[in-house]
mmCIF file of C-alpha atoms and ligand atoms in Angstrom:
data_model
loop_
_atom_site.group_PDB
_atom_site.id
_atom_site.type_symbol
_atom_site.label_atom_id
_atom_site.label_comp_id
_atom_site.label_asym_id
_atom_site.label_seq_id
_atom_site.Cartn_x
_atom_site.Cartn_y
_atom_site.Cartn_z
ATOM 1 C CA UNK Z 23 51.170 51.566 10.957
ATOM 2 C CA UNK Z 24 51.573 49.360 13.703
ATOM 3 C CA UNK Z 25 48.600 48.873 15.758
ATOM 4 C CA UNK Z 26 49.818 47.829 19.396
ATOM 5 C CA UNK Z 27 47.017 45.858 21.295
ATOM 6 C CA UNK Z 28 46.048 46.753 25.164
ATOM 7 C CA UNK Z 29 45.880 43.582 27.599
ATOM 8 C CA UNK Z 30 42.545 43.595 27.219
ATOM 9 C CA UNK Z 31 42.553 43.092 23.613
ATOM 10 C CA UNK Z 32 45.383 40.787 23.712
ATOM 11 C CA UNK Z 33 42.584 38.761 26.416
ATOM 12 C CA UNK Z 34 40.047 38.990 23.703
ATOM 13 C CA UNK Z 35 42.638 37.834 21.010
ATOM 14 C CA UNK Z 36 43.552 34.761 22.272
ATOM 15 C CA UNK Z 37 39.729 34.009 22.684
ATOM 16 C CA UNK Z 38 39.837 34.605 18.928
ATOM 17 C CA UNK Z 39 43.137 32.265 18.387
ATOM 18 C CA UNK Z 40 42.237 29.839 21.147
ATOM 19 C CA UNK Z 41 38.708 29.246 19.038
ATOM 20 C CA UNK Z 42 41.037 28.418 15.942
ATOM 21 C CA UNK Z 43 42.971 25.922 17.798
ATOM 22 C CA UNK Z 44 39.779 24.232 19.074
ATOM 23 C CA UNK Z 45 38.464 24.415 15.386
ATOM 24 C CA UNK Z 46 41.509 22.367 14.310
ATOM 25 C CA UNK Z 47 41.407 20.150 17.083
ATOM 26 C CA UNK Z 48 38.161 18.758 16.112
ATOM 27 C CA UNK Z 49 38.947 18.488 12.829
ATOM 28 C CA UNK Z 50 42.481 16.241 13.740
ATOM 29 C CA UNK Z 51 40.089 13.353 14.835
ATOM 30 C CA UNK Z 52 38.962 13.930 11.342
ATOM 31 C CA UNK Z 53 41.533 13.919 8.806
ATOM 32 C CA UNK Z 54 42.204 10.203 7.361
ATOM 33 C CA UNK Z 55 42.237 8.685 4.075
ATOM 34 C CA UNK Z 56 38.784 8.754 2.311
ATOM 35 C CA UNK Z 57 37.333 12.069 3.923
ATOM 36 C CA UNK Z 58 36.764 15.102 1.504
ATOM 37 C CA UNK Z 59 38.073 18.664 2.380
ATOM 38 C CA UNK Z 60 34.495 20.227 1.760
ATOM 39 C CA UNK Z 61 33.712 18.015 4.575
ATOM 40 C CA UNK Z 62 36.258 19.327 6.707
ATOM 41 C CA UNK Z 63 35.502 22.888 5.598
ATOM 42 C CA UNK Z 64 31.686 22.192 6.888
ATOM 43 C CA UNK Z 65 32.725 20.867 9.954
ATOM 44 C CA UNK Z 66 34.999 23.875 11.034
ATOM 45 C CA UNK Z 67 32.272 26.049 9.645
ATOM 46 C CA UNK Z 68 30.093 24.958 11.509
ATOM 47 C CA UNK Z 69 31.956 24.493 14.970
ATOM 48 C CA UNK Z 70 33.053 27.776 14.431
ATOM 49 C CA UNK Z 71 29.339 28.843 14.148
ATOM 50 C CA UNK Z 72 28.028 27.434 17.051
ATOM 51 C CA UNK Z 73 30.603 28.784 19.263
ATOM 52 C CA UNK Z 74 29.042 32.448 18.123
ATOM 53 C CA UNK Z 75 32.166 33.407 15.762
ATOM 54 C CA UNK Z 76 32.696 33.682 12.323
ATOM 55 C CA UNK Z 77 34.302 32.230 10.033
ATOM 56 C CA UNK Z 78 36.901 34.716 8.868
ATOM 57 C CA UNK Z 79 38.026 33.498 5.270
ATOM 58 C CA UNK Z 80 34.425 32.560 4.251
ATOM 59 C CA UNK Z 81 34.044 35.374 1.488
ATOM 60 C CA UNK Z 82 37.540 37.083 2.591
ATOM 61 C CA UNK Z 83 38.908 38.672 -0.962
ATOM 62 C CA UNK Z 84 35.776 36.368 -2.207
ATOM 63 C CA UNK Z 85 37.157 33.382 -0.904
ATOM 64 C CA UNK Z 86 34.827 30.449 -1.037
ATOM 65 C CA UNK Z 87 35.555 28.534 2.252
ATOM 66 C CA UNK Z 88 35.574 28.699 5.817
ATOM 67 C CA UNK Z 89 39.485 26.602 5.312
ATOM 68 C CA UNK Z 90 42.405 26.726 3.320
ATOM 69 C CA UNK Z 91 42.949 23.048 3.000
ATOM 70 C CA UNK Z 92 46.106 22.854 0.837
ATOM 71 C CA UNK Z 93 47.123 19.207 0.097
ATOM 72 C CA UNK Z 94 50.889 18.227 -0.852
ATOM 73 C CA UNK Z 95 52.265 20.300 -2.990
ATOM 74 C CA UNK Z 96 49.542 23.080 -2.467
ATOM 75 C CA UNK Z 97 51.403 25.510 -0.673
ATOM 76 C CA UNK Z 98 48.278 27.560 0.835
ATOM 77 C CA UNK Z 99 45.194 29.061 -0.134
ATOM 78 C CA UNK Z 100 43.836 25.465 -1.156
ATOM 79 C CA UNK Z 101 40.211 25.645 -1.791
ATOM 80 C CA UNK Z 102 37.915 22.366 -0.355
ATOM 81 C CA UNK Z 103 36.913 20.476 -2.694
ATOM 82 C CA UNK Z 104 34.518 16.775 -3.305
ATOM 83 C CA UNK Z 105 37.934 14.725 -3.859
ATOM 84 C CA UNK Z 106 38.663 12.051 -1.136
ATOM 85 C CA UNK Z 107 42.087 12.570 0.752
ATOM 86 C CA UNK Z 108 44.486 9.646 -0.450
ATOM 87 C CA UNK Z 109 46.386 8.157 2.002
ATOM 88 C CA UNK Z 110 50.128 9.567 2.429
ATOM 89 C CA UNK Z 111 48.970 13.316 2.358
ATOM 90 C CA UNK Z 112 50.162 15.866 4.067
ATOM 91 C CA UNK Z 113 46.748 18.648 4.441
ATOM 92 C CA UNK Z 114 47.708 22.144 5.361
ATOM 93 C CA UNK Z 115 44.917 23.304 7.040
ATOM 94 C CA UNK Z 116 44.793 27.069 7.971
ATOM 95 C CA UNK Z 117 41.605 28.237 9.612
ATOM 96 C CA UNK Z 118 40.729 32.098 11.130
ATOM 97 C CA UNK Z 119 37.506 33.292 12.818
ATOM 98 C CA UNK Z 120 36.025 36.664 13.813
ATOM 99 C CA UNK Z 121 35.270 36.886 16.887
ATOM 100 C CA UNK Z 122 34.730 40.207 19.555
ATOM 101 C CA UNK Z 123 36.277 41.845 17.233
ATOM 102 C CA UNK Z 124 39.438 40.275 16.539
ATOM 103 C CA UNK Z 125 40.661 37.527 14.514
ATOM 104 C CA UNK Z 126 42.323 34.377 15.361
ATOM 105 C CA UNK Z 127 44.392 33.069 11.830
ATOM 106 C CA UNK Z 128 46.499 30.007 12.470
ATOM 107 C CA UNK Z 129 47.562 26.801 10.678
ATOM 108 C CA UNK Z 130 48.978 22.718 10.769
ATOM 109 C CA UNK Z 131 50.049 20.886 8.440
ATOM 110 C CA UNK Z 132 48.075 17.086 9.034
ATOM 111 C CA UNK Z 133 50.013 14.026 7.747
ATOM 112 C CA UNK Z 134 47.120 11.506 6.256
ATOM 113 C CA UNK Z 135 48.048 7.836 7.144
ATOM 114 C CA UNK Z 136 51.275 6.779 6.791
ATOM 115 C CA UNK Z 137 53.690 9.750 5.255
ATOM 116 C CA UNK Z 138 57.380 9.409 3.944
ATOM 117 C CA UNK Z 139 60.157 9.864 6.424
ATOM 118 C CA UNK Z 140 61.167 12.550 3.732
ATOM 119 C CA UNK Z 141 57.874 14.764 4.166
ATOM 120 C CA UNK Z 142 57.671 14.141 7.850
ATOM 121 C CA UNK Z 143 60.884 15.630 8.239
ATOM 122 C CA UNK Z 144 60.097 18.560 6.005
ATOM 123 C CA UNK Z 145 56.631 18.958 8.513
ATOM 124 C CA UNK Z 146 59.018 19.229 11.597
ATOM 125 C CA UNK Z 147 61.875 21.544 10.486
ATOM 126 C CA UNK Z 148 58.701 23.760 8.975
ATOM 127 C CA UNK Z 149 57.208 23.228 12.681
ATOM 128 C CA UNK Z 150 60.662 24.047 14.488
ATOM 129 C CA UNK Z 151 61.383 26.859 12.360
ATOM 130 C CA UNK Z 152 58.163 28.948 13.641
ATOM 131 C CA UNK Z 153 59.448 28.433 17.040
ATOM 132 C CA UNK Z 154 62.794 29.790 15.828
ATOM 133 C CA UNK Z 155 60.631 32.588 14.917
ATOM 134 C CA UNK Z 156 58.489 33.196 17.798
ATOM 135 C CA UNK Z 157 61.919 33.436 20.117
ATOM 136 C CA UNK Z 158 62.807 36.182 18.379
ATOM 137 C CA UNK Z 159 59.666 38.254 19.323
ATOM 138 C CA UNK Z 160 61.316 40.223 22.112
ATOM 139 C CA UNK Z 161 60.853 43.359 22.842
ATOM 140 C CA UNK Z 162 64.042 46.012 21.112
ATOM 141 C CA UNK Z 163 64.442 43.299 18.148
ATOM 142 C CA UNK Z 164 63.342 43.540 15.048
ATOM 143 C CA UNK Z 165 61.329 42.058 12.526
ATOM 144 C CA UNK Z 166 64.102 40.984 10.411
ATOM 145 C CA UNK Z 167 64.947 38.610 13.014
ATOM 146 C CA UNK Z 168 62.539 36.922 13.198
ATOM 147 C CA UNK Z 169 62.349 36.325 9.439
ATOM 148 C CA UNK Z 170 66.362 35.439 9.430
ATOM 149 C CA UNK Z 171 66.115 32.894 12.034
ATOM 150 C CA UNK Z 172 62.964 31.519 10.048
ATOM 151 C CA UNK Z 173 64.858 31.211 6.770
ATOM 152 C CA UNK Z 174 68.515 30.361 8.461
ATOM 153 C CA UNK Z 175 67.381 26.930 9.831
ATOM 154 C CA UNK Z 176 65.115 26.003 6.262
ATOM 155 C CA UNK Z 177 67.456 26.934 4.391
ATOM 156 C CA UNK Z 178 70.459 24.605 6.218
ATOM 157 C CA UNK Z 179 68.511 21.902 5.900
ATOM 158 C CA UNK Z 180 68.258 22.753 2.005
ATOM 159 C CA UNK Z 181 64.832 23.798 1.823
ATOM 160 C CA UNK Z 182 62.878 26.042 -0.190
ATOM 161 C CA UNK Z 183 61.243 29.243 1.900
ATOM 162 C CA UNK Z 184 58.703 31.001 0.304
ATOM 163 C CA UNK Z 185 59.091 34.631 -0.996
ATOM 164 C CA UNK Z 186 55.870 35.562 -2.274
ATOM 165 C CA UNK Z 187 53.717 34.953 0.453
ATOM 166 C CA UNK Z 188 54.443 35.839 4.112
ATOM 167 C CA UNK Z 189 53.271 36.698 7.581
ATOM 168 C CA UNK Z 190 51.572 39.578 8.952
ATOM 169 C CA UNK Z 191 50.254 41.454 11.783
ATOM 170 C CA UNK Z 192 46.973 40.413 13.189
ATOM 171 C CA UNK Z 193 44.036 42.448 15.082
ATOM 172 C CA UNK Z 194 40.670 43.684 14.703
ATOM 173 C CA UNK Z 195 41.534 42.769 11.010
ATOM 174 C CA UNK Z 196 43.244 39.651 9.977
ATOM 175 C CA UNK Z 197 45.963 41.823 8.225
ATOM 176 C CA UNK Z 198 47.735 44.242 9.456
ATOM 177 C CA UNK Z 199 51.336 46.153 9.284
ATOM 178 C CA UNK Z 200 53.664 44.710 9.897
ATOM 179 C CA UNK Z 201 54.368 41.912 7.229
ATOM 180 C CA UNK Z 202 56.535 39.268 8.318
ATOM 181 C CA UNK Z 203 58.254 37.780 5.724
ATOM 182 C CA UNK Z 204 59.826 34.115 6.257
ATOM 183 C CA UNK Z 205 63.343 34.870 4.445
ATOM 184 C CA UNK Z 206 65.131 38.249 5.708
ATOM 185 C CA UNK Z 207 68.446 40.083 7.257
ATOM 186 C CA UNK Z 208 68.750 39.880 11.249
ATOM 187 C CA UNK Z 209 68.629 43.669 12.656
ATOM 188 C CA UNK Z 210 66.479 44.731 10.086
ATOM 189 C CA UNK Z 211 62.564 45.715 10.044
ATOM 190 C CA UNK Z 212 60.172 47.475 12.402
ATOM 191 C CA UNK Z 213 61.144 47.117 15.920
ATOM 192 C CA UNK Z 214 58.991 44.971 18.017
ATOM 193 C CA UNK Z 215 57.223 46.061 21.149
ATOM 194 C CA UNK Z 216 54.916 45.169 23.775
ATOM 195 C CA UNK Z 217 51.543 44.670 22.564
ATOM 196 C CA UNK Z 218 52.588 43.693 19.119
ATOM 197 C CA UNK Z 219 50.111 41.082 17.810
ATOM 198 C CA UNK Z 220 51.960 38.637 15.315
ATOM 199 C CA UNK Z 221 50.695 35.970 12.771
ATOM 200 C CA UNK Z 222 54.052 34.006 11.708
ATOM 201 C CA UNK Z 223 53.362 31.146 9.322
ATOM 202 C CA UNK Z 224 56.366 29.656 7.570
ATOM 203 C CA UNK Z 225 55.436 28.419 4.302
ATOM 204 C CA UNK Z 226 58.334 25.884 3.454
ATOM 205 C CA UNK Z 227 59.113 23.662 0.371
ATOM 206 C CA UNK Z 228 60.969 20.278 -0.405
ATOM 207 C CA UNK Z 229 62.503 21.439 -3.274
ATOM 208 C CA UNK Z 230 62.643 25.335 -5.227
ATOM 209 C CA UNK Z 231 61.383 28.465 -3.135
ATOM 210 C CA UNK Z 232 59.887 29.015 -6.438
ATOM 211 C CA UNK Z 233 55.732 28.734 -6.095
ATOM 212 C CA UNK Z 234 52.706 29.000 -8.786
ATOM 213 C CA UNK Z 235 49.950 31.175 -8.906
ATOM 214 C CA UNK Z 236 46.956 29.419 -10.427
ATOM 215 C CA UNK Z 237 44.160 30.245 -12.572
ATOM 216 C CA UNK Z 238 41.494 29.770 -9.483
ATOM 217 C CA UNK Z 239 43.020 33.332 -8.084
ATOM 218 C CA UNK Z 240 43.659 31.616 -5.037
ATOM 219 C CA UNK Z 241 45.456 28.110 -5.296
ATOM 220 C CA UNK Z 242 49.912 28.246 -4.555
ATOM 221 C CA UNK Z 243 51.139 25.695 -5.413
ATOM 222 C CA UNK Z 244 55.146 24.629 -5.679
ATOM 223 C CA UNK Z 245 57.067 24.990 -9.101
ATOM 224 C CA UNK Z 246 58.568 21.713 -8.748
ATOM 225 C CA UNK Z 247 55.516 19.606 -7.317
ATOM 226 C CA UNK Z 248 56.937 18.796 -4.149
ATOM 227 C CA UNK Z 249 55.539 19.035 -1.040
ATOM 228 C CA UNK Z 250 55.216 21.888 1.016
ATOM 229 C CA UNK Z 251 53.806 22.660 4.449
ATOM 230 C CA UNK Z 252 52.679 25.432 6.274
ATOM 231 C CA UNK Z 253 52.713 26.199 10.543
ATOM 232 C CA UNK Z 254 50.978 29.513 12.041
ATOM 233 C CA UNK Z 255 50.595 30.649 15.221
ATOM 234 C CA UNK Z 256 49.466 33.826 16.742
ATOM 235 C CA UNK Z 257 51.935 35.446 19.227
ATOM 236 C CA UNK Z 258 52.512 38.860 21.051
ATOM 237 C CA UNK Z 259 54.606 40.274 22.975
ATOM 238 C CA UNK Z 260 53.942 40.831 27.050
ATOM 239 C CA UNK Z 261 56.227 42.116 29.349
ATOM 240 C CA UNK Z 262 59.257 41.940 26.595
ATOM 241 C CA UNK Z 263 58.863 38.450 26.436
ATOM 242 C CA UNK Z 264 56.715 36.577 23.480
ATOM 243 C CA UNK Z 265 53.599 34.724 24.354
ATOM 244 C CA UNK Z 266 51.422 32.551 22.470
ATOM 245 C CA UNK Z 267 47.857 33.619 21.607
ATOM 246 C CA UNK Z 268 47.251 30.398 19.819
ATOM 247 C CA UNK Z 269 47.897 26.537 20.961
ATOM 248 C CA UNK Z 270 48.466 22.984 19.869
ATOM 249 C CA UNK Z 271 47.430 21.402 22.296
ATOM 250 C CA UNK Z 272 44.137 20.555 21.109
ATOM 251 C CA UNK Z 273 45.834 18.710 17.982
ATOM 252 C CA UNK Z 274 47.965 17.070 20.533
ATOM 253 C CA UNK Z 275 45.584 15.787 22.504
ATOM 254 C CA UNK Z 276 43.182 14.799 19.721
ATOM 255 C CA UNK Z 277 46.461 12.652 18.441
ATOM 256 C CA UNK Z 278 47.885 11.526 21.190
ATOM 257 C CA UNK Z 279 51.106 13.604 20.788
ATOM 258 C CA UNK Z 280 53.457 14.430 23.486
ATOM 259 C CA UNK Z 281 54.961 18.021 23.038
ATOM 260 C CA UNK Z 282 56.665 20.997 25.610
ATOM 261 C CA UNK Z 283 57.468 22.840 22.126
ATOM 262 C CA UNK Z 284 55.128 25.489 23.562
ATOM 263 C CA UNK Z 285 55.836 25.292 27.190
ATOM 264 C CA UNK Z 286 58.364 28.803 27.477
ATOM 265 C CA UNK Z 287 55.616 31.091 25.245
ATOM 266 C CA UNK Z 288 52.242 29.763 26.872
ATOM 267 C CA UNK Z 289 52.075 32.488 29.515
ATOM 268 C CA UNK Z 290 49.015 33.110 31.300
ATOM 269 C CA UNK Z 291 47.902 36.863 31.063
HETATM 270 MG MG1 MG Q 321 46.444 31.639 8.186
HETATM 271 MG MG1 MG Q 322 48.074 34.356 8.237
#
């Protein structure tokens, strides 16, 4: 079922989200060649500590980490590990805390040094296609849209979406009804409303849809070994109209990156 949020906790969810995006804004300045992703994961771990959260993967299903760092052609679920990052890698990095009572789950794909025009252009369709998604959370549509309009412009530009893993509702727990899958039929689904909380990550590949499960119980990675890279943002729906819980920005400014990609969902509230 559903669980649709009051303004209040929407207020205390974007604390939750906002603490994410801070978490991975601190980490930007850190991602080059030669650091290690159990580095990064004690970074965020901490940060996220300090600030009076929790880290909400850290022993999630068992999970080992505070981050899913997922390098290449990782697809998520990555688990940190002592290897240093080689230049002309892309990191997915997906972090979530606990926080008042709701969590904040939301992710960026990093490019390490100097990536091929090929991968950075998989990294911004895979960007552009979550805001395809988060248009579609208005108030009287559907689910399905939102998956459709996900899959519709990956899947012009010949990539691979994901089937096996998808997005979800987001709350007091970090999932909830109702899953939103990245592939789907316009008109089809739950019907959205205000108050819906949303975590929409598409998970896109180079090459094949078609992912791995490994050994590990956690790792994804692709079929083919190409790249694939992962955007998430936290968004619900105020007034009819979608709004972001999660930002950005941080990233941006820890980069240097111009962006207004946001601008139309970052509603005060
Ligand atoms: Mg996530
Ligand atoms: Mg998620």
């Amino acid at each position: 079922m559903i669980q649709l949020k009051t303004i209040e906790e929407l207020r205390l969810m974007k604390q939750s989200a906002r603490l994410v995006s801070q978490t991975l804004g601190m980490l930007a300045k850190e991602i080059k060649p030669g650091v290690t992703t159990l580095h990064l994961d004690k970074l965020a771990h901490d940060f996220i500590k300090d600030h009076g959260a929790e880290p909400a993967f850290l022993g999630y299903g068992g999970f080992p980490a505070s981050l899913c760092i997922s390098p290449n052609e990782q697809v998520v679920h990555g688990i940190p590990n002592s290897a240093p990052v080689e230049d002309g890698t892309i990191l997915s990095v997906d972090c979530g805390v606990d926080w008042n009572g709701f969590v904040g789950d939301h992710a960026y794909t990093f490019e390490v040094g100097e990536v091929s025009p090929e991968v950075k252009k998989l990294l911004k369709v895979t960007k552009e296609s979550l805001y395809k998604g988060i248009e579609q959370c208005v108030r009287g549509k559907r689910v399905g849209d939102i998956s459709y309009a996900i899959q519709s412009y990956c899947e012009k530009v010949g990539y691979g979406v994901v089937r096996e893993l998808v997005g979800h509702g987001v709350g007091r727990v970090m999932h909830e009804d109702p899953q939103v899958p990245n592939y789907g039929r316009s008109g089809s689904g739950k019907v959205l409303k205000d108050g819906i909380a949303l975590a929409i990550e598409p998970m896109i590949n180079l090459g094949t849809e078609k992912v791995k499960f490994h050994k590990d119980g956690w790792t994804v990675t692709t079929a083919d070994n190409k790249p694939s890279a992962h955007f998430e943002h936290d968004v619900c729906i105020i007034g009819g109209k979608p709004v972001l819980l999660s930002t950005y920005q941080y990233i941006y400014d820890a980069l240097g990156i111009q962006s207004d990609e946001e601008k139309a969902f970052q509603i005060d509230f």
